């Protein structure tokens, strides 16, 4: 009797089950095939994760597969998904879903595409390419405003398939056109495409001899002849899944390349410490190209401004007038939504608090702003001080709504619009002000380039209570650089800060992102943060969380498994780490979180060091 092991498509059920393979399905069942199986009185979908196994119970007790549903991820991707679930402390089901076609695909052999000779390069590839293609794991520091098309083309494999991970959907079309011009066969595999488009791309990737282009989903593409992987903007936050398991496309790319014997190249304007741990010191272009690929940076030291000047100081006002008067546009960034994040009474000085829960209240949007709302509990009340009854409230931390009004008063002849992550269509305004979402949503207007990006208060990013705060602040400046262009153009980036000597600003001012990483590395190493340690977030019942935390602190493995020689890239031992109790999740880059409603010692490691394959068996788990 042939027996296969099936993982049901039930995230809360963290185990696999054995089923008998009927004779009429024998030719269609293989590792990765999507099947339907009986389970506790239901028929559920699942994936074959092992085939021809020795059953863990009497063969007579095994139930047969109910049906073969569709082709699924190839065996090597199933193994990679199992590793990823273990590495990031979660269920393998979300990874298997991401690696499977949305619609039904007939199982069976696939006709392979015959190899074709790509067109020879018109110009020699950039200098870092020659060294990167000679390394199993390469890291390239490429300036944000420089053209990457020749670089990516040089990193493609001459034969076989290449996977190119591009987090920015807007840049995918440009790259696809370049690949087609060079005689390549691009396949776009992105999560934002329709189910039919994703299914067609998934089938095309199965045939091989292609270049798969997409977001983090592309790293799970079912190519049978993987020869190279390229991860662009490897530090972009969109490459990390927000739900458990919080897998990162960079880590899966490095591990998949190791397993397949392929090479992987991590490209970024500012390579992260994790990339450096995986591939060593970044390769860099010639210094002239690197400098030209970063914009001019103007730093406004707010310590020198007169008290009470607010966020719209004199130098910022001058820069804004210069930008819009010269037929350009300006973008102002402030990561505070609403009209004000902290209000105090102008008469007695008491903060404006919620009557119900005591939290800080905010001004409601709309005209006029006559009410206060609590973002914590949703309660509303009139715009009055609870202590003295005065209606004169002043904003200590204005949000983008208030700043928009102030900018409109400062620039009466120009249009000013507010943009946040929840805004609708972005109008073609002269000045856009918003949260960091505005950096992704600026519309392109012919003849009206963005010549100024101003960060009104970057200190709240540099000093944020996140261990990746410096890295994330640097990435905001990278996105701004791509909007205004290199230093030979008219654009510039303006930053208001009380820390003009911060290593992040020093790195951007000198067009050398490597200047900030020694300080950041020492900081993380001292605190045991990744890539020098592990971080975990535990959620569930108090007793279960305490027991799991105690086991992690006192177990033989320390705060996570240690790598052995020959394992994937990453630190060879963890040494120390950090545990985070259940509670409100950090704003960005947190550890893995348990699924809503899940109870018990649900756990996740967001940045665990790479390790050998997890033990195979009937149960898989994050730990």
XYZ file of C-alpha atoms in Angstrom:
623
model
C 0.000 0.000 0.000
C 1.307 3.413 -0.986
C 1.007 5.989 1.799
C 1.485 9.754 1.568
C 1.678 12.400 4.272
C -0.702 15.354 3.917
C -0.655 18.735 5.616
C -4.280 19.988 5.842
C -5.025 23.583 4.896
C -5.942 24.375 8.494
C -3.420 26.783 10.077
C -4.554 26.034 13.635
C -3.861 22.307 13.126
C -0.085 22.073 13.416
C 0.490 18.515 12.188
C 0.323 16.218 9.185
C -1.669 13.022 8.636
C -1.074 9.801 6.720
C -3.450 8.724 3.936
C -3.613 5.800 1.560
C -3.174 6.595 -2.151
C -5.880 4.911 -4.290
C -4.721 3.178 -7.446
C -6.659 5.561 -9.704
C -4.774 8.542 -8.243
C -1.303 7.000 -8.146
C -0.059 8.761 -11.275
C -1.224 12.206 -10.171
C 0.009 12.211 -6.560
C 3.477 13.569 -5.793
C 5.079 15.805 -3.219
C 3.410 19.211 -3.509
C 0.167 17.994 -5.096
C -2.954 19.659 -3.737
C -5.448 17.027 -2.591
C -8.721 16.800 -0.718
C -8.833 14.516 2.316
C -11.359 13.451 4.941
C -10.646 14.997 8.350
C -12.925 14.845 11.399
C -16.087 14.487 9.342
C -15.093 17.148 6.800
C -13.318 17.158 3.486
C -10.502 19.682 3.527
C -7.811 20.747 1.145
C -4.200 19.879 1.851
C -0.738 19.368 0.376
C 1.218 16.158 -0.004
C 4.432 16.909 1.876
C 5.902 13.392 1.778
C 5.240 10.409 -0.443
C 5.797 6.679 -0.090
C 6.241 6.907 3.685
C 6.004 4.242 6.337
C 2.689 4.819 8.126
C 2.739 5.619 11.820
C -0.303 3.418 12.415
C -1.771 0.171 11.098
C -2.343 0.412 7.314
C -5.865 -0.914 7.740
C -6.790 2.192 9.748
C -5.676 4.644 7.071
C -8.325 6.468 5.098
C -7.803 7.066 1.369
C -7.374 10.399 -0.338
C -10.707 11.755 -1.476
C -9.529 13.567 -4.625
C -6.612 15.156 -6.422
C -7.375 18.880 -6.730
C -4.482 20.593 -8.471
C -0.804 20.708 -9.115
C 1.111 22.377 -6.305
C 4.598 23.568 -5.433
C 7.471 21.299 -6.451
C 9.189 19.196 -3.765
C 12.080 21.623 -3.320
C 9.673 24.504 -2.647
C 7.695 22.362 -0.190
C 10.913 21.703 1.703
C 11.786 25.400 1.572
C 8.340 26.298 2.939
C 8.782 23.793 5.767
C 12.141 25.331 6.595
C 10.684 28.838 6.423
C 7.873 27.959 8.824
C 10.398 26.543 11.267
C 12.825 29.430 10.789
C 10.204 32.109 11.426
C 8.174 30.269 14.034
C 4.779 29.665 12.491
C 2.580 27.337 10.490
C 3.735 26.088 7.106
C 0.225 26.533 5.680
C 0.553 30.261 4.732
C 3.802 29.525 2.902
C 2.291 26.591 1.021
C -0.654 28.775 0.041
C 1.696 31.445 -1.268
C 3.617 28.831 -3.261
C 0.485 27.324 -4.870
C -1.513 28.544 -7.886
C -4.738 30.387 -6.956
C -6.748 28.416 -9.518
C -6.731 24.742 -10.424
C -3.810 23.515 -12.531
C -3.873 19.996 -13.908
C -1.174 17.874 -12.224
C 1.336 15.968 -14.258
C 4.518 16.534 -16.250
C 5.162 19.936 -17.832
C 6.674 20.583 -21.228
C 9.987 22.351 -20.689
C 10.972 25.416 -22.687
C 13.982 24.920 -24.906
C 16.998 27.038 -23.901
C 17.507 30.148 -25.992
C 20.632 32.240 -26.297
C 20.051 35.710 -24.840
C 21.135 38.743 -26.776
C 24.725 39.763 -26.013
C 25.038 42.839 -23.790
C 25.224 46.109 -25.662
C 27.641 47.550 -23.105
C 29.834 45.829 -20.535
C 28.002 45.227 -17.252
C 28.757 47.525 -14.294
C 31.876 46.828 -12.265
C 30.225 45.063 -9.275
C 28.599 42.464 -11.566
C 31.802 40.594 -12.357
C 32.566 40.028 -8.689
C 28.943 39.353 -7.688
C 28.394 36.550 -10.206
C 31.504 34.805 -8.908
C 30.144 34.579 -5.352
C 27.466 32.189 -4.041
C 26.058 35.065 -1.961
C 26.849 38.554 -3.199
C 25.877 41.935 -1.790
C 25.861 45.039 -3.996
C 25.436 48.592 -2.705
C 23.802 50.452 -5.593
C 22.862 54.148 -5.172
C 19.108 54.869 -5.087
C 18.871 57.254 -8.040
C 21.122 55.250 -10.384
C 19.639 53.133 -13.188
C 19.600 49.450 -12.211
C 18.600 47.881 -15.527
C 22.127 47.103 -16.739
C 23.035 45.849 -13.271
C 20.098 43.422 -13.136
C 20.718 42.241 -16.695
C 24.304 41.430 -15.809
C 23.224 39.389 -12.786
C 20.910 37.098 -14.774
C 22.016 33.524 -15.360
C 23.104 32.686 -18.921
C 21.043 29.478 -18.856
C 18.279 28.202 -16.620
C 15.869 30.408 -14.720
C 16.513 33.514 -12.664
C 14.210 34.899 -9.976
C 14.280 38.695 -9.556
C 12.498 39.996 -6.459
C 11.324 43.604 -6.923
C 9.344 45.026 -3.983
C 8.151 48.112 -5.888
C 5.341 47.169 -8.284
C 5.770 50.412 -10.213
C 9.312 49.438 -11.238
C 8.341 45.957 -12.393
C 6.997 47.123 -15.771
C 10.223 48.985 -16.592
C 12.310 45.920 -15.810
C 10.033 43.617 -17.807
C 10.338 45.820 -20.896
C 14.124 45.801 -20.554
C 14.208 42.008 -20.255
C 12.035 41.602 -23.341
C 14.298 43.964 -25.258
C 17.255 41.770 -24.340
C 15.572 38.623 -25.621
C 14.614 37.164 -22.248
C 11.294 35.520 -21.310
C 9.983 37.435 -18.270
C 7.202 36.007 -16.113
C 5.521 38.442 -13.718
C 4.419 36.768 -10.483
C 2.965 39.264 -8.028
C 0.362 38.966 -5.296
C -1.465 42.085 -6.535
C -2.349 40.413 -9.852
C -5.677 38.674 -10.420
C -6.034 34.964 -9.679
C -6.110 34.099 -13.372
C -2.964 36.130 -14.084
C -1.120 34.588 -11.153
C -2.146 31.094 -12.213
C -0.951 31.683 -15.783
C 2.366 33.072 -14.488
C 2.746 30.111 -12.118
C 2.260 27.685 -15.014
C 4.718 29.611 -17.196
C 7.350 29.489 -14.456
C 6.985 25.678 -14.228
C 8.254 25.390 -17.807
C 11.649 26.886 -16.892
C 14.097 28.984 -18.942
C 12.531 32.233 -17.795
C 13.111 35.268 -15.604
C 10.513 35.421 -12.830
C 9.914 39.017 -11.723
C 7.748 39.868 -8.727
C 7.472 40.758 -5.063
C 8.278 38.481 -2.155
C 5.961 35.843 -3.677
C 8.456 35.334 -6.526
C 10.978 33.661 -4.239
C 8.590 30.665 -4.109
C 8.224 30.418 -7.900
C 8.065 26.782 -9.146
C 10.978 27.064 -11.600
C 12.589 23.648 -12.203
C 15.983 24.982 -13.301
C 16.845 27.715 -10.827
C 20.283 29.149 -11.540
C 20.285 32.593 -9.915
C 18.280 34.829 -7.599
C 18.447 38.615 -7.392
C 16.780 40.472 -4.518
C 16.463 44.201 -5.169
C 16.047 46.566 -2.215
C 16.606 43.672 0.165
C 15.913 45.914 3.170
C 12.464 47.025 1.951
C 9.817 46.249 4.554
C 7.367 44.944 1.960
C 9.600 41.886 1.548
C 8.649 40.775 5.065
C 5.304 39.132 5.737
C 3.430 40.881 8.553
C 1.503 37.805 9.703
C 2.995 34.728 11.282
C 5.176 33.219 10.061
C 6.839 36.572 9.405
C 9.076 35.260 6.650
C 11.416 37.510 4.742
C 12.061 37.058 1.023
C 15.755 37.775 1.540
C 16.195 34.896 3.983
C 14.216 32.463 1.836
C 16.178 33.507 -1.256
C 19.517 32.851 0.443
C 18.325 29.469 1.732
C 16.797 28.431 -1.590
C 19.979 29.332 -3.433
C 22.018 27.279 -0.966
C 19.803 24.239 -1.441
C 19.703 24.527 -5.241
C 23.386 25.307 -5.701
C 22.428 28.615 -7.310
C 23.904 32.032 -6.671
C 22.019 34.866 -4.994
C 22.766 38.584 -5.132
C 21.299 41.063 -2.647
C 21.111 44.579 -4.100
C 20.297 47.631 -2.026
C 21.149 51.328 -1.747
C 21.881 50.644 1.924
C 22.592 46.919 2.530
C 21.283 45.790 5.901
C 23.341 44.125 8.595
C 21.513 40.889 7.784
C 22.679 41.123 4.176
C 26.217 41.786 5.320
C 26.059 38.771 7.636
C 24.964 36.625 4.689
C 27.287 37.889 1.969
C 30.053 39.923 3.564
C 31.166 43.438 2.727
C 29.072 44.976 -0.080
C 30.478 45.468 -3.547
C 30.236 49.083 -4.687
C 30.253 50.912 -8.019
C 32.909 53.502 -8.872
C 32.893 56.380 -6.419
C 31.775 58.941 -9.001
C 28.688 56.904 -9.904
C 27.923 56.294 -6.240
C 28.078 59.989 -5.350
C 25.956 61.015 -8.316
C 23.299 58.473 -7.321
C 22.556 60.216 -4.019
C 20.878 63.641 -3.772
C 22.119 66.731 -2.012
C 21.066 66.753 1.632
C 20.222 69.961 3.478
C 20.148 69.537 7.265
C 18.254 72.095 9.330
C 19.373 72.103 12.968
C 16.221 72.918 14.906
C 18.262 73.703 18.005
C 19.298 76.941 16.310
C 15.754 78.060 15.511
C 13.920 80.486 17.811
C 11.531 78.954 20.372
C 7.966 78.542 19.208
C 8.849 78.499 15.513
C 7.072 75.173 15.042
C 7.650 72.738 12.206
C 7.533 75.325 9.423
C 10.768 77.198 10.021
C 12.388 79.885 7.916
C 14.757 77.627 5.964
C 11.965 75.196 5.174
C 9.728 78.059 3.990
C 12.514 79.340 1.736
C 13.092 75.885 0.266
C 9.370 75.396 -0.375
C 9.048 78.736 -2.154
C 12.133 77.980 -4.239
C 10.711 74.609 -5.264
C 7.207 75.657 -6.290
C 8.211 79.014 -7.756
C 10.535 77.178 -10.140
C 7.768 75.037 -11.689
C 8.613 72.084 -9.489
C 6.723 70.272 -6.748
C 7.459 69.607 -3.083
C 6.672 66.736 -0.727
C 6.592 67.121 3.066
C 6.724 64.032 5.269
C 5.459 63.810 8.847
C 4.563 60.425 10.316
C 1.663 61.678 12.413
C -1.840 61.277 11.065
C -4.746 63.491 12.020
C -4.685 67.113 13.045
C -2.827 66.791 16.344
C -1.431 63.907 18.357
C -1.124 65.868 21.613
C -3.314 68.808 22.655
C -2.909 70.918 25.793
C -5.063 73.640 27.253
C -3.694 77.112 26.561
C -5.239 78.394 29.816
C -4.245 75.813 32.456
C -1.742 73.622 30.617
C -3.532 70.303 31.217
C -3.328 67.737 28.392
C -6.575 66.941 26.586
C -7.557 63.443 27.697
C -10.426 61.052 27.131
C -13.145 61.012 29.802
C -13.673 57.283 29.328
C -10.190 55.741 29.245
C -7.771 58.586 30.002
C -5.931 58.371 26.672
C -4.804 61.374 24.657
C -7.537 62.667 22.350
C -7.199 64.052 18.837
C -8.990 66.658 16.811
C -11.518 65.239 14.398
C -11.089 65.912 10.712
C -13.506 68.010 8.736
C -14.530 71.639 8.788
C -14.808 72.900 11.397
C -12.820 70.684 13.760
C -15.202 71.115 16.682
C -14.862 67.767 18.457
C -12.243 65.579 20.053
C -11.997 61.818 19.490
C -10.099 59.122 21.374
C -8.121 56.807 19.052
C -7.998 54.168 21.804
C -11.681 53.679 22.693
C -13.462 55.757 20.052
C -15.248 58.103 22.477
C -15.908 61.679 21.347
C -16.513 64.881 23.293
C -16.659 68.649 22.736
C -13.480 70.605 22.213
C -13.142 71.768 25.812
C -10.605 71.327 28.578
C -11.811 68.903 31.254
C -9.937 70.842 33.955
C -10.977 74.452 33.448
C -13.549 74.320 30.659
C -11.548 76.507 28.310
C -11.990 75.996 24.592
C -8.488 77.244 23.755
C -6.442 74.135 22.987
C -3.056 74.215 21.300
C -1.246 71.433 19.472
C 2.132 70.340 20.800
C 2.478 67.582 18.190
C 0.584 68.628 15.087
C -0.441 65.952 12.616
C -0.463 66.109 8.843
C -3.990 67.576 8.855
C -2.922 70.628 10.849
C 0.330 70.951 8.905
C -1.633 70.944 5.647
C -3.619 73.948 6.858
C -0.440 75.740 7.922
C 1.232 75.040 4.565
C -1.825 76.335 2.710
C -1.539 79.583 4.684
C 2.217 79.750 4.013
C 1.778 79.134 0.264
C -1.530 80.813 -0.605
C -0.901 80.811 -4.380
C -0.229 77.079 -4.546
C -2.341 73.971 -3.989
C -1.579 71.800 -0.956
C -2.998 68.291 -0.470
C -2.836 65.761 2.361
C -1.855 62.142 1.645
C -1.922 59.166 4.030
C -2.150 55.429 3.573
C -5.945 55.612 3.626
C -6.316 58.539 1.229
C -8.099 58.081 -2.077
C -6.723 59.302 -5.387
C -3.808 61.697 -4.943
C -4.493 65.065 -6.604
C -1.854 66.760 -8.783
C -1.111 69.376 -6.118
C 1.937 71.617 -5.996
C 2.750 70.527 -2.443
C 1.893 67.159 -0.940
C 2.096 66.601 2.801
C 1.518 63.283 4.480
C 2.866 60.290 6.286
C 5.579 58.180 4.689
C 2.870 56.748 2.414
C 3.198 59.925 0.354
C 6.647 58.759 -0.793
C 4.987 55.795 -2.519
C 2.014 57.662 -3.978
C 3.387 60.801 -5.618
C 1.874 61.004 -9.126
C 4.210 61.639 -12.035
C 3.407 64.868 -13.849
C 5.174 65.707 -17.138
C 7.208 68.866 -16.749
C 6.532 69.079 -12.992
C 9.209 67.012 -11.245
C 9.514 66.680 -7.489
C 12.482 68.890 -6.592
C 12.134 68.919 -2.813
C 11.335 66.251 -0.224
C 11.285 67.683 3.296
C 11.157 65.595 6.468
C 9.546 67.885 8.996
C 10.574 65.893 12.065
C 12.955 63.028 11.333
C 13.938 62.695 14.985
C 10.791 60.714 15.740
C 12.073 58.105 13.265
C 15.692 58.151 14.418
C 14.638 57.814 18.073
C 11.702 55.450 17.604
C 11.376 52.566 20.060
C 12.251 49.998 17.390
C 15.560 48.240 17.086
C 15.561 48.902 13.336
C 14.831 52.615 13.787
C 18.074 53.837 12.180
C 17.718 51.409 9.278
C 14.113 52.426 8.650
C 14.965 56.137 8.835
C 17.686 55.571 6.246
C 15.167 53.835 3.986
C 12.877 56.855 4.173
C 15.747 58.945 2.845
C 16.367 56.336 0.130
C 12.775 56.644 -1.064
C 13.094 60.421 -1.024
C 16.283 60.157 -3.099
C 14.422 58.213 -5.781
C 11.841 60.963 -6.012
C 14.237 63.895 -6.399
C 17.015 62.129 -8.322
C 20.787 62.374 -8.028
C 22.864 65.368 -7.049
C 23.450 66.488 -10.631
C 19.745 67.305 -10.937
C 17.721 70.144 -9.396
C 16.243 68.084 -6.571
C 17.306 67.946 -2.950
C 16.255 66.413 0.372
C 15.754 68.633 3.419
C 15.740 67.223 6.953
C 14.728 69.045 10.138
C 16.397 67.516 13.175
C 17.935 68.179 16.553
C 20.610 65.549 15.865
C 22.485 66.833 12.791
C 25.448 64.598 13.588
C 23.477 61.342 13.574
C 25.216 58.551 11.655
C 22.276 58.137 9.261
C 22.418 61.781 8.177
C 26.194 61.622 7.973
C 25.955 58.602 5.656
C 23.478 60.262 3.289
C 25.348 63.573 3.274
C 28.531 61.766 2.183
C 26.671 59.434 -0.243
C 28.171 56.517 1.656
C 25.647 54.292 3.492
C 28.472 52.234 4.943
C 29.334 55.048 7.353
C 26.333 54.337 9.574
C 26.631 50.554 9.925
C 29.636 50.316 12.329
C 27.702 52.296 14.945
C 24.506 50.354 14.300
C 26.347 47.023 14.435
C 27.923 47.821 17.799
C 24.546 48.891 19.175
C 22.791 45.709 18.086
C 25.655 43.477 19.129
C 25.635 44.944 22.630
C 21.874 44.385 22.932
C 21.794 40.971 21.272
C 19.564 42.154 18.427
C 19.575 40.533 14.960
C 21.714 39.548 13.232
C 23.715 38.994 16.444
C 20.833 37.421 18.359
C 17.252 36.323 18.116
C 13.964 38.010 18.863
C 10.704 36.315 19.717
C 7.209 37.474 20.538
C 5.062 35.151 22.621
C 1.298 35.466 22.856
C -1.330 33.410 24.660
C -2.444 32.556 28.171
C -0.202 33.978 30.884
C 0.839 30.595 32.283
C 1.656 29.237 28.839
C 3.653 32.326 27.902
C 5.647 32.171 31.133
C 6.419 28.482 30.582
C 7.525 29.073 26.989
C 9.674 32.056 27.982
C 11.318 30.059 30.766
C 12.069 27.220 28.360
C 13.664 29.594 25.878
C 15.784 31.292 28.535
C 17.004 28.129 30.208
C 16.970 25.506 27.466
C 19.995 23.878 25.931
C 19.505 25.933 22.767
C 19.605 29.309 24.488
C 17.253 31.627 22.650
C 17.095 29.583 19.467
C 18.849 26.796 17.595
C 22.470 27.259 16.720
C 23.712 26.819 13.183
C 26.007 23.971 12.313
C 28.793 24.026 9.729
C 27.350 23.885 6.251
C 24.061 25.465 7.208
C 22.519 28.478 5.561
C 23.928 31.953 5.814
C 23.677 33.768 9.096
C 25.419 34.010 12.444
C 26.796 30.685 13.664
C 25.551 31.082 17.201
C 23.027 33.280 18.898
C 24.538 33.694 22.321
C 21.842 36.039 23.536
C 18.508 37.348 22.391
C 15.329 39.108 23.377
C 11.868 37.941 24.347
C 8.800 40.110 24.043
C 5.691 39.450 26.081
C 2.298 39.484 24.433
C 0.825 42.912 24.059
C 0.390 45.563 21.491
C 2.579 44.765 18.521
C 5.328 47.216 17.586
C 4.579 49.482 14.682
C 7.048 47.903 12.279
C 9.422 45.013 12.033
C 8.111 43.212 15.079
C 8.396 39.548 15.762
C 5.936 36.977 14.575
C 2.407 37.121 15.944
C -0.056 34.403 16.608
C -3.158 34.224 14.489
C -6.225 36.081 15.813
C -8.135 33.976 18.253
C -5.377 31.439 18.660
C -4.749 30.474 22.272
C -2.047 28.612 24.058
C 1.699 29.065 23.789
C 1.667 30.366 20.249
C 5.115 31.618 19.462
C 7.216 33.103 16.715
C 10.822 33.917 16.039
C 11.030 36.906 13.778
C 14.777 36.912 13.245
C 16.152 33.520 14.176
C 19.570 32.588 12.917
C 19.607 30.279 9.931
C 20.024 26.623 10.811
C 20.005 23.172 9.239
C 16.820 21.563 8.045
C 14.267 20.877 10.790
C 13.670 17.220 11.694
C 11.250 15.596 9.303
C 8.266 13.741 10.692
C 4.559 13.763 11.097
C 4.530 17.102 12.889
C 6.191 20.347 11.996
C 6.397 23.369 14.218
C 8.070 26.695 14.529
C 10.211 25.502 17.355
